[in-house]
Each structure stands twice: as structure tokens, then as C-alpha cells.
Amino acid sequence: MRDIALTVIVFGLLPYILMRPQVGIYTWSWLGYMNPHKLTWGFAYNFPFAQIVAIVTLISFIFTKNKKSIQITGLLGLFLLFVIWICITTIFALSFENSFEQLVKVLKIQLVTLLTILIIRSKKDLDVLLWVIVLSLGYYGIKGGVFTIVTMGAYRVWGPSGGFIQENNSLAVALLMILPLMYYLKEQVEQQWLKAGLIVAMLLVAVSVFGSQSRGALIAVGATGIFLWFKLPHKLVSGIAIIIFAICVFIFMPESWHGRMDTISSYQADTSAMGRINAWKMAVNLANDRIFGGGFNTWTHQAYQLYATEWDIPRAAHSIYFNVLGEHGWIGLVLFISIFFATWRTSSRIIKKTKNNAELQWLSILCRMIQVSLIAYASGGAFLSLSYFDLPWHLVAIVIICRSIVDSHIKKTNLSENNMGLVR
């Protein structure tokens, strides 16, 4: 029944996607983040819904009359350079076949990221996209929060099977990243019941992060919580609320959770942690030897034999930084970090430009919260292989769109003022 319902919904949306490509971006995001097909048990489980939606969205964009012009900014330029570079590193990969297979998957994500920049153009479009992202990932956060409370934190919270956020660690970081976006949406809605609902959802999502029992996420919680406090108004009240919530969760979680978190300080005795460090050393050695890195999926017996300091069972880097370093070399890592640094800087400029503009105040709030999300990704991603996860790239696209909206508003305002001057 679920298979049929999902198929009817997706194919029923295709005509609307052909009329409005924005609907395609929303649908693809829902499929990519929530993975509703993984909640079925029949033919829909492995059906390529996302690919079909992406193709129809691209067709709709090509034939739409009202196309949006795009300005090549430094941030967009870095994004395009990175896409070109990962194509080059695939050509020179240690294993072209394994690398090419992953390249195709990553390029699909980057294509939709580029389409998002080209198609989404207004506050309304952005808000709908953010609602889709928040509700899609929030589904697992809210469910996980309830599960953690009911089971007294005895079990870990996991994500949907398949995809980037299947593991408890990956889901926790993804949930941390949407918490600031939930706050932004709370500030935009006027209905009190909806505000209250979002507050409850935020609390449950936060509980779910702790319920994941992810040690990396715990470190990210500290960094994200501190930076969120800096970005929130009413610092005294918000600071007290954050501290009280953290203490309550700390007391609530069982002894098994505390025991697992305590291993952070004794990582030398943790085989998993030492295996990651060995993978990081291998990535550095590989990048030092090969300018193009090893290509996608380079974490193989062959690479470990050639570049690992200690022989170990091949494992992924479990770090967005060392993952990119090993797969795309130092140039790839510099481009990767530069993209998110430029995203941060662009957000700061937008905040500065919209600080005293009541009409664009929503952009100031959004970019502040995106910066908090980037902190969650930068800190939590240091221990996870989420380099190509959709959400951080979507945040890059959203910041580029925000800059376009600000520039258009300033241009219109200046033109209006000049026209008024001519009339006078």
C-alpha cells in the first residue's frame, strides 16, 4: 500500500513540475532527505524516483520562459571549480570504475544544487524549500526524540536505511544542522500554534541528537550551542534555557550513554578512533604522493598497502576534511574548505547589508542561522564522511540565492531613488 501511495504522489507531481520547476526542487529535496521510498517494503524501495524527478525538473527549467539570470560570484565560481576538479581526479583515480560510480552520484547532487540556484528566486520559494528540508529530516528527529524519551535513552537513534544519514552519527549532525533552520522558520510564522509546534519539534530534535549516542555529535553540540547563543537575541534568557536543557538531558541519559561519552578522552584505547587516525594518516600520505588524490572510493586494500602507516582493515576516513583530501588531493581540500569559508563570508556580508533594513530582516535571520548550521557541519563533519551530503551544498545554494535577492533589492532601491530624483 505504501509503495502504491508513494508512486501515485510522485508521478502525480510530475505535471506540476513541468509547469513550475520549483516544485521539482521541493520534490527532489523531499525524496533526498526523507527517503520515503526506504519506508516501503515493495517495488518502490529501490525505484529511481529522485532521478525521474531530477530529469523532469531539468526539462521544465530548459523550457521555462521566465529564466533567472545568474551572476558568477566568487562563491559560485569556487563551487564550479570544485565540480570540475572532482571530474579530473576521477580520470586519474587509483580505480577509475569505483571512482566513476561515485562521481555520477555526486554530480546528481551538484546538478540539483545548481538548479536550485537557477530556479529558486524569492522569499516564498526559499521558505517552502526550507520547510521541505526541515520536515523531511525533522521527521526522524521528532520520532527519534520521542523514542529516546520513551526508552529512557537506552537505545541509539538511527536514520533511514541507505543514503548519507543512515548511521546514528550522520543523522545526529544532520539534525543539528536543521535546528537553526527550524528557529528561522519559527521567526517567520505568525500563528502561535505553529510557533509552539516548532519549539516542541526543536526540543525533540535536540533530544534525538543526544539519543543517537554519537560522540562526534556531542562535540558538535557544544560548538553549535555556543555559537547559536551568540546569534540569538535575549542572550540572558536564551543562555539560561540552553544550559537548563543541557543539564536536564545530561541527567536523563542512562549510565551506558555516559560511559560511551567518557571514551572521548581515552581515544587511544578505542580501536574505532585509532582506525580513523590511521585512515587520516593514509589520506595525508596519498595526497602528498598524488596531486589528484586517489579519486572517489579510494579507501581500499590497494591504497592502504601503499600509503597507510599501519596495516588495518580498510575503512573510510570518517572526516569530511580527510575524506576530500584522500580522494581529491590538497587542491580538492583547499577548494572544499574555500567554498564553505566563502559561504560564511557571503552570509556575513548579507547580514551587514540587511541589519538595519526592516524589509530584508528575514535575510539577516536566515544567514545567521545558516552560519550556525555551518558550525554544526564543520565540527560534526570532522568525524564523519559527509563531504557530499546534500544539505551543506543546499546551504551554499541558499546563500547564493540570498545574495542575489539582496543585490536585486539594492538595485531596485537605487533605481527608484534615482527616478525620484529626476522627478524632483
Coordinates of C-alpha atoms in Angstrom, one line a residue:
M1 CA 0.0 0.0 0.0
R2 CA 2.8 2.4 0.9
D3 CA 4.5 1.6 -2.4
I4 CA 1.4 2.5 -4.4
A5 CA 0.7 5.6 -2.4
L6 CA 4.3 6.9 -2.9
T7 CA 4.2 6.2 -6.6
V8 CA 0.9 7.9 -7.1
I9 CA 2.1 11.0 -5.2
V10 CA 5.5 11.3 -7.1
F11 CA 4.0 10.7 -10.5
G12 CA 1.1 12.9 -9.7
L13 CA 3.5 15.8 -9.0
L14 CA 5.3 15.4 -12.4
P15 CA 2.8 17.6 -14.4
Y16 CA 3.1 20.3 -11.7
I17 CA 6.9 20.1 -12.0
L18 CA 6.7 20.6 -15.8
M19 CA 4.6 23.7 -15.1
R20 CA 6.8 25.0 -12.2
P21 CA 10.3 23.7 -11.9
Q22 CA 10.3 24.9 -8.2
V23 CA 8.0 22.0 -7.4
G24 CA 10.7 19.7 -8.8
I25 CA 13.3 21.1 -6.4
Y26 CA 10.9 20.7 -3.5
T27 CA 10.0 17.1 -4.5
W28 CA 13.6 16.1 -5.1
S29 CA 14.6 17.5 -1.7
W30 CA 11.8 15.6 0.0
L31 CA 12.9 12.3 -1.7
G32 CA 16.6 13.0 -1.0
Y33 CA 16.3 14.0 2.7
M34 CA 13.4 11.9 4.0
N35 CA 13.9 8.9 1.7
P36 CA 10.2 7.9 1.8
H37 CA 10.9 5.0 -0.6
K38 CA 13.0 3.4 2.2
L39 CA 9.9 3.3 4.4
T40 CA 8.3 0.9 1.9
W41 CA 8.8 -2.8 1.6
G42 CA 7.9 -3.5 -2.1
F43 CA 8.8 -2.3 -5.6
A44 CA 9.2 1.3 -4.5
Y45 CA 12.1 0.6 -2.2
N46 CA 14.7 0.8 -5.0
F47 CA 12.7 2.7 -7.6
P48 CA 14.6 5.7 -9.0
F49 CA 12.0 8.4 -8.0
A50 CA 14.7 11.0 -7.4
Q51 CA 16.3 10.5 -10.8
I52 CA 13.0 10.8 -12.6
V53 CA 12.1 14.0 -10.7
A54 CA 15.5 15.5 -11.4
I55 CA 15.2 14.8 -15.2
V56 CA 11.7 16.3 -15.3
T57 CA 12.8 19.3 -13.3
L58 CA 15.7 19.9 -15.8
I59 CA 13.3 19.6 -18.7
S60 CA 10.9 22.0 -17.1
F61 CA 13.8 24.5 -16.4
I62 CA 15.0 24.3 -20.0
F63 CA 11.6 25.1 -21.5
T64 CA 10.5 27.7 -18.9
K65 CA 10.2 31.2 -20.4
N66 CA 11.0 33.2 -17.3
K67 CA 14.5 32.1 -16.6
K68 CA 16.6 33.7 -13.9
S69 CA 19.9 35.3 -14.9
I70 CA 22.8 34.2 -12.7
Q71 CA 25.8 36.3 -11.7
I72 CA 29.1 34.4 -11.5
T73 CA 30.3 35.3 -8.0
G74 CA 33.4 34.1 -6.3
L75 CA 31.4 31.6 -4.3
L76 CA 29.7 30.2 -7.4
G77 CA 33.0 30.1 -9.2
L78 CA 34.6 28.1 -6.4
F79 CA 31.6 25.7 -6.5
L80 CA 32.0 25.2 -10.2
L81 CA 35.8 24.8 -9.9
F82 CA 35.3 22.0 -7.3
V83 CA 32.9 20.2 -9.6
I84 CA 35.4 20.4 -12.4
W85 CA 38.2 19.2 -10.2
I86 CA 36.4 16.1 -8.9
C87 CA 35.8 15.1 -12.5
I88 CA 39.5 15.5 -13.2
T89 CA 40.5 13.5 -10.1
T90 CA 38.2 10.7 -11.2
I91 CA 40.1 10.4 -14.5
F92 CA 43.3 9.9 -12.6
A93 CA 41.8 7.8 -9.8
L94 CA 43.5 4.7 -8.4
S95 CA 40.4 2.8 -9.5
F96 CA 38.5 4.6 -12.3
E97 CA 35.5 2.2 -12.2
N98 CA 34.9 2.7 -8.4
S99 CA 35.5 6.4 -8.6
F100 CA 33.3 7.0 -11.6
E101 CA 30.4 5.2 -10.0
Q102 CA 30.5 7.6 -7.0
L103 CA 31.2 10.6 -9.3
V104 CA 27.9 10.1 -11.0
K105 CA 26.1 10.1 -7.7
V106 CA 27.8 13.3 -6.5
L107 CA 27.2 15.1 -9.8
K108 CA 23.5 14.4 -9.5
I109 CA 23.5 16.2 -6.2
Q110 CA 25.6 19.1 -7.6
L111 CA 23.3 19.4 -10.6
V112 CA 20.3 19.8 -8.3
T113 CA 22.3 22.3 -6.3
L114 CA 23.0 24.3 -9.4
L115 CA 19.3 24.0 -10.5
T116 CA 18.3 25.3 -7.0
I117 CA 20.4 28.4 -7.6
L118 CA 18.8 28.9 -11.0
I119 CA 15.2 28.2 -10.1
I120 CA 14.6 29.4 -6.6
R121 CA 14.3 33.2 -6.6
S122 CA 12.1 34.6 -3.9
K123 CA 11.5 34.5 -0.1
K124 CA 8.4 32.4 -0.7
D125 CA 10.4 29.9 -2.8
L126 CA 13.1 29.8 -0.2
D127 CA 10.7 29.3 2.7
V128 CA 9.0 26.4 1.0
L129 CA 12.3 24.8 0.3
L130 CA 13.4 25.2 4.0
W131 CA 10.0 23.8 5.2
V132 CA 10.6 20.7 3.0
I133 CA 14.1 20.2 4.3
V134 CA 13.2 20.7 7.9
L135 CA 10.1 18.5 7.8
S136 CA 11.9 15.7 5.8
L137 CA 14.8 15.5 8.3
G138 CA 12.7 16.6 11.2
Y139 CA 10.5 13.5 10.8
Y140 CA 13.4 11.4 12.0
G141 CA 14.4 13.9 14.7
I142 CA 11.0 14.1 16.2
K143 CA 10.4 10.4 16.0
G144 CA 13.9 9.8 17.5
G145 CA 13.3 12.3 20.3
V146 CA 10.1 10.6 21.3
F147 CA 11.8 7.2 21.0
T148 CA 14.7 8.4 23.3
I149 CA 12.2 9.7 25.9
V150 CA 10.1 6.5 25.9
T151 CA 13.1 4.2 26.1
M152 CA 14.9 6.4 28.6
G153 CA 17.8 6.7 26.2
A154 CA 18.7 3.0 26.3
Y155 CA 18.9 2.6 22.5
R156 CA 20.5 4.6 19.7
V157 CA 18.5 6.6 17.2
W158 CA 19.2 5.7 13.6
G159 CA 18.4 7.3 10.2
P160 CA 16.6 5.8 7.2
S161 CA 18.3 2.8 5.6
G162 CA 20.6 3.7 2.7
G163 CA 21.7 7.3 1.9
F164 CA 24.0 9.6 3.8
I165 CA 22.2 9.7 7.2
Q166 CA 21.7 6.0 7.9
E167 CA 24.2 5.9 10.7
N168 CA 23.4 7.4 14.1
N169 CA 26.4 9.7 13.9
S170 CA 25.4 11.1 10.5
L171 CA 21.8 11.6 11.4
A172 CA 22.8 13.5 14.6
V173 CA 24.9 16.0 12.6
A174 CA 22.1 16.4 10.0
L175 CA 19.6 17.1 12.8
L176 CA 22.0 19.6 14.4
M177 CA 22.2 21.4 11.1
I178 CA 18.4 21.8 10.8
L179 CA 17.9 23.1 14.3
P180 CA 18.9 26.7 13.3
L181 CA 16.7 26.4 10.2
M182 CA 13.7 25.5 12.4
Y183 CA 14.4 28.6 14.5
Y184 CA 14.4 30.7 11.4
L185 CA 11.0 29.3 10.3
K186 CA 9.6 29.9 13.8
E187 CA 10.5 33.5 13.5
Q188 CA 8.7 33.7 10.1
V189 CA 5.3 32.2 11.0
E190 CA 2.6 34.3 12.7
Q191 CA 0.3 31.6 14.0
Q192 CA 1.1 31.0 17.7
W193 CA 0.2 27.3 17.5
L194 CA 2.7 26.8 14.7
K195 CA 5.4 28.7 16.7
A196 CA 4.7 26.4 19.7
G197 CA 4.8 23.3 17.4
L198 CA 8.2 24.3 16.1
I199 CA 9.5 24.9 19.6
V200 CA 8.4 21.4 20.6
A201 CA 9.9 20.0 17.5
M202 CA 13.2 21.7 18.2
L203 CA 13.3 20.2 21.7
L204 CA 12.6 16.7 20.4
V205 CA 15.2 17.0 17.6
A206 CA 17.7 18.1 20.2
V207 CA 16.9 15.1 22.4
S208 CA 17.2 12.9 19.4
V209 CA 20.8 14.2 18.8
F210 CA 21.7 13.1 22.3
G211 CA 19.8 9.8 21.8
S212 CA 22.0 9.0 18.8
Q213 CA 24.8 8.3 21.3
S214 CA 27.2 9.9 18.9
R215 CA 30.4 11.1 20.4
G216 CA 31.2 13.3 17.5
A217 CA 27.8 14.8 17.7
L218 CA 28.4 15.6 21.4
I219 CA 31.4 17.7 20.4
A220 CA 29.4 19.4 17.7
V221 CA 26.6 20.1 20.2
G222 CA 29.0 22.1 22.3
A223 CA 30.3 24.1 19.4
T224 CA 26.9 24.7 17.9
G225 CA 25.2 25.5 21.2
I226 CA 27.8 28.2 22.0
F227 CA 27.6 29.8 18.5
L228 CA 23.8 29.6 18.5
W229 CA 23.8 31.5 21.7
F230 CA 25.9 34.3 20.1
K231 CA 23.4 34.6 17.3
L232 CA 20.2 34.6 19.3
P233 CA 18.6 37.7 20.8
H234 CA 17.9 38.0 24.5
K235 CA 21.2 36.4 25.4
L236 CA 20.5 36.0 29.1
V237 CA 17.2 34.2 28.7
S238 CA 18.4 32.0 25.8
G239 CA 21.7 31.2 27.6
I240 CA 19.8 30.1 30.7
A241 CA 17.4 28.0 28.6
I242 CA 20.2 26.2 26.8
I243 CA 22.1 25.4 30.0
I244 CA 18.9 24.1 31.7
F245 CA 18.1 21.9 28.7
A246 CA 21.6 20.5 28.6
I247 CA 21.6 19.7 32.3
C248 CA 18.2 18.0 32.1
V249 CA 19.3 15.8 29.1
F250 CA 22.6 15.0 30.8
I251 CA 20.8 13.8 33.9
F252 CA 18.2 12.0 31.9
M253 CA 20.5 9.9 29.8
P254 CA 21.4 6.4 31.2
E255 CA 24.8 5.2 32.5
S256 CA 25.6 3.5 29.2
W257 CA 25.4 6.8 27.5
H258 CA 27.7 8.5 30.0
G259 CA 30.1 5.5 29.6
R260 CA 30.2 5.9 25.9
M261 CA 30.8 9.7 26.1
D262 CA 33.6 9.2 28.5
T263 CA 35.6 7.3 25.9
I264 CA 36.2 10.6 24.1
S265 CA 39.0 11.4 26.5
S266 CA 40.6 7.9 26.1
Y267 CA 40.5 7.6 22.4
Q268 CA 43.9 5.8 22.4
A269 CA 42.2 2.7 23.7
D270 CA 39.3 2.9 21.2
T271 CA 40.0 0.8 18.1
S272 CA 37.5 2.7 16.1
A273 CA 39.2 6.0 16.9
M274 CA 42.7 4.7 16.2
G275 CA 41.4 3.2 12.9
R276 CA 40.2 6.7 11.9
I277 CA 43.5 8.2 12.7
N278 CA 45.3 5.6 10.6
A279 CA 42.9 6.4 7.7
W280 CA 43.7 10.2 8.2
K281 CA 47.4 9.4 8.0
M282 CA 46.8 7.4 4.9
A283 CA 44.9 10.3 3.3
V284 CA 47.8 12.7 4.0
N285 CA 50.4 10.3 2.6
L286 CA 48.3 9.7 -0.5
A287 CA 47.7 13.4 -1.1
N288 CA 51.4 14.1 -0.7
D289 CA 52.3 11.5 -3.3
R290 CA 49.5 12.2 -5.8
I291 CA 48.3 15.7 -6.8
F292 CA 44.9 14.3 -7.8
G293 CA 44.5 12.2 -4.7
G294 CA 43.1 8.7 -5.1
G295 CA 39.7 9.5 -6.5
F296 CA 36.3 8.6 -5.1
N297 CA 36.1 5.4 -3.0
T298 CA 39.8 5.3 -2.6
W299 CA 39.6 3.5 0.8
T300 CA 40.7 0.1 -0.5
H301 CA 43.3 -2.6 0.3
Q302 CA 45.4 -1.2 -2.5
A303 CA 45.5 2.3 -1.1
Y304 CA 46.2 1.1 2.4
Q305 CA 49.0 -1.1 1.3
L306 CA 50.6 1.8 -0.5
Y307 CA 50.0 4.7 1.9
A308 CA 48.9 3.6 5.4
T309 CA 51.5 3.8 8.1
E310 CA 49.9 0.8 9.8
W311 CA 48.1 -2.0 8.0
D312 CA 44.5 -2.1 9.0
I313 CA 41.2 -3.2 7.7
P314 CA 40.4 -0.5 5.0
R315 CA 37.8 2.0 6.3
A316 CA 36.6 5.4 5.1
A317 CA 38.2 8.5 6.6
H318 CA 35.1 9.4 8.7
S319 CA 36.0 13.1 8.3
I320 CA 34.8 15.5 5.7
Y321 CA 38.3 17.0 5.5
F322 CA 40.4 13.9 5.3
N323 CA 37.8 12.3 3.0
V324 CA 38.2 15.1 0.5
L325 CA 42.0 15.2 1.0
G326 CA 42.4 11.5 0.3
E327 CA 40.1 11.4 -2.7
H328 CA 40.9 14.8 -4.4
G329 CA 44.3 15.8 -3.0
W330 CA 45.4 19.1 -1.4
I331 CA 43.8 21.2 -4.3
G332 CA 40.5 19.5 -3.7
L333 CA 40.7 20.1 0.0
V334 CA 41.6 23.8 -0.4
L335 CA 38.6 24.2 -2.8
F336 CA 36.3 22.4 -0.5
I337 CA 37.2 24.5 2.5
S338 CA 37.2 27.7 0.5
I339 CA 33.6 27.1 -0.7
F340 CA 32.3 27.0 2.9
F341 CA 34.6 29.8 4.0
A342 CA 33.2 31.9 1.2
T343 CA 29.7 30.8 2.1
W344 CA 30.4 32.1 5.6
R345 CA 31.8 35.4 4.4
T346 CA 28.9 36.0 2.0
S347 CA 26.5 35.3 4.8
S348 CA 28.3 37.9 6.9
R349 CA 28.1 40.5 4.2
I350 CA 24.4 39.8 3.7
I351 CA 23.8 40.2 7.5
K352 CA 25.7 43.5 7.4
K353 CA 23.7 44.8 4.4
T354 CA 20.3 43.9 5.9
K355 CA 21.0 44.7 9.5
N356 CA 19.0 47.9 9.5
N357 CA 16.6 47.1 6.7
A358 CA 13.2 46.0 8.1
E359 CA 12.1 44.7 4.7
L360 CA 15.1 42.4 4.5
Q361 CA 15.3 41.5 8.2
W362 CA 14.4 37.9 7.4
L363 CA 17.6 37.5 5.3
S364 CA 19.6 38.6 8.3
I365 CA 18.0 36.0 10.5
L366 CA 18.3 33.3 7.8
C367 CA 22.0 33.9 7.2
R368 CA 22.8 34.0 10.9
M369 CA 21.1 30.6 11.3
I370 CA 22.9 29.2 8.2
Q371 CA 26.2 30.2 9.9
V372 CA 25.1 28.2 12.9
S373 CA 24.4 25.2 10.6
L374 CA 27.8 25.6 9.1
I375 CA 29.4 25.4 12.5
A376 CA 27.4 22.1 13.2
Y377 CA 28.7 20.7 9.8
A378 CA 32.3 21.9 10.3
S379 CA 32.6 20.5 13.8
G380 CA 30.4 17.3 13.5
G381 CA 31.7 16.6 10.0
A382 CA 35.3 16.4 11.3
F383 CA 34.4 12.8 12.4
L384 CA 32.0 11.8 9.6
S385 CA 32.2 11.1 5.9
L386 CA 29.5 13.6 4.9
S387 CA 31.6 15.5 2.3
Y388 CA 28.9 15.1 -0.4
F389 CA 25.8 15.1 1.8
D390 CA 23.1 17.2 0.1
L391 CA 22.3 19.6 3.0
P392 CA 25.6 21.6 3.2
W393 CA 25.6 22.1 -0.6
H394 CA 22.0 23.2 -0.4
L395 CA 23.1 25.8 2.2
V396 CA 25.7 27.1 -0.2
A397 CA 23.0 27.4 -2.9
I398 CA 20.6 29.2 -0.4
V399 CA 23.3 31.8 0.5
I400 CA 24.0 32.4 -3.2
I401 CA 20.2 33.0 -3.7
C402 CA 20.1 35.3 -0.7
R403 CA 22.9 37.4 -2.1
S404 CA 21.0 37.6 -5.4
I405 CA 17.9 38.8 -3.6
V406 CA 19.8 41.4 -1.7
D407 CA 21.6 42.7 -4.8
S408 CA 18.3 42.9 -6.7
H409 CA 16.7 44.8 -3.9
I410 CA 19.5 47.3 -3.6
K411 CA 19.5 47.8 -7.4
K412 CA 15.7 48.4 -7.4
T413 CA 16.0 50.8 -4.4
N414 CA 18.8 52.8 -6.1
L415 CA 16.9 52.9 -9.3
S416 CA 13.7 54.1 -7.5
E417 CA 15.7 56.8 -5.7
N418 CA 17.3 58.0 -8.9
N419 CA 13.9 58.2 -10.6
M420 CA 12.5 60.2 -7.7
G421 CA 15.5 62.5 -8.0
L422 CA 14.7 63.0 -11.7
V423 CA 11.1 63.8 -10.9
R424 CA 12.1 66.4 -8.4

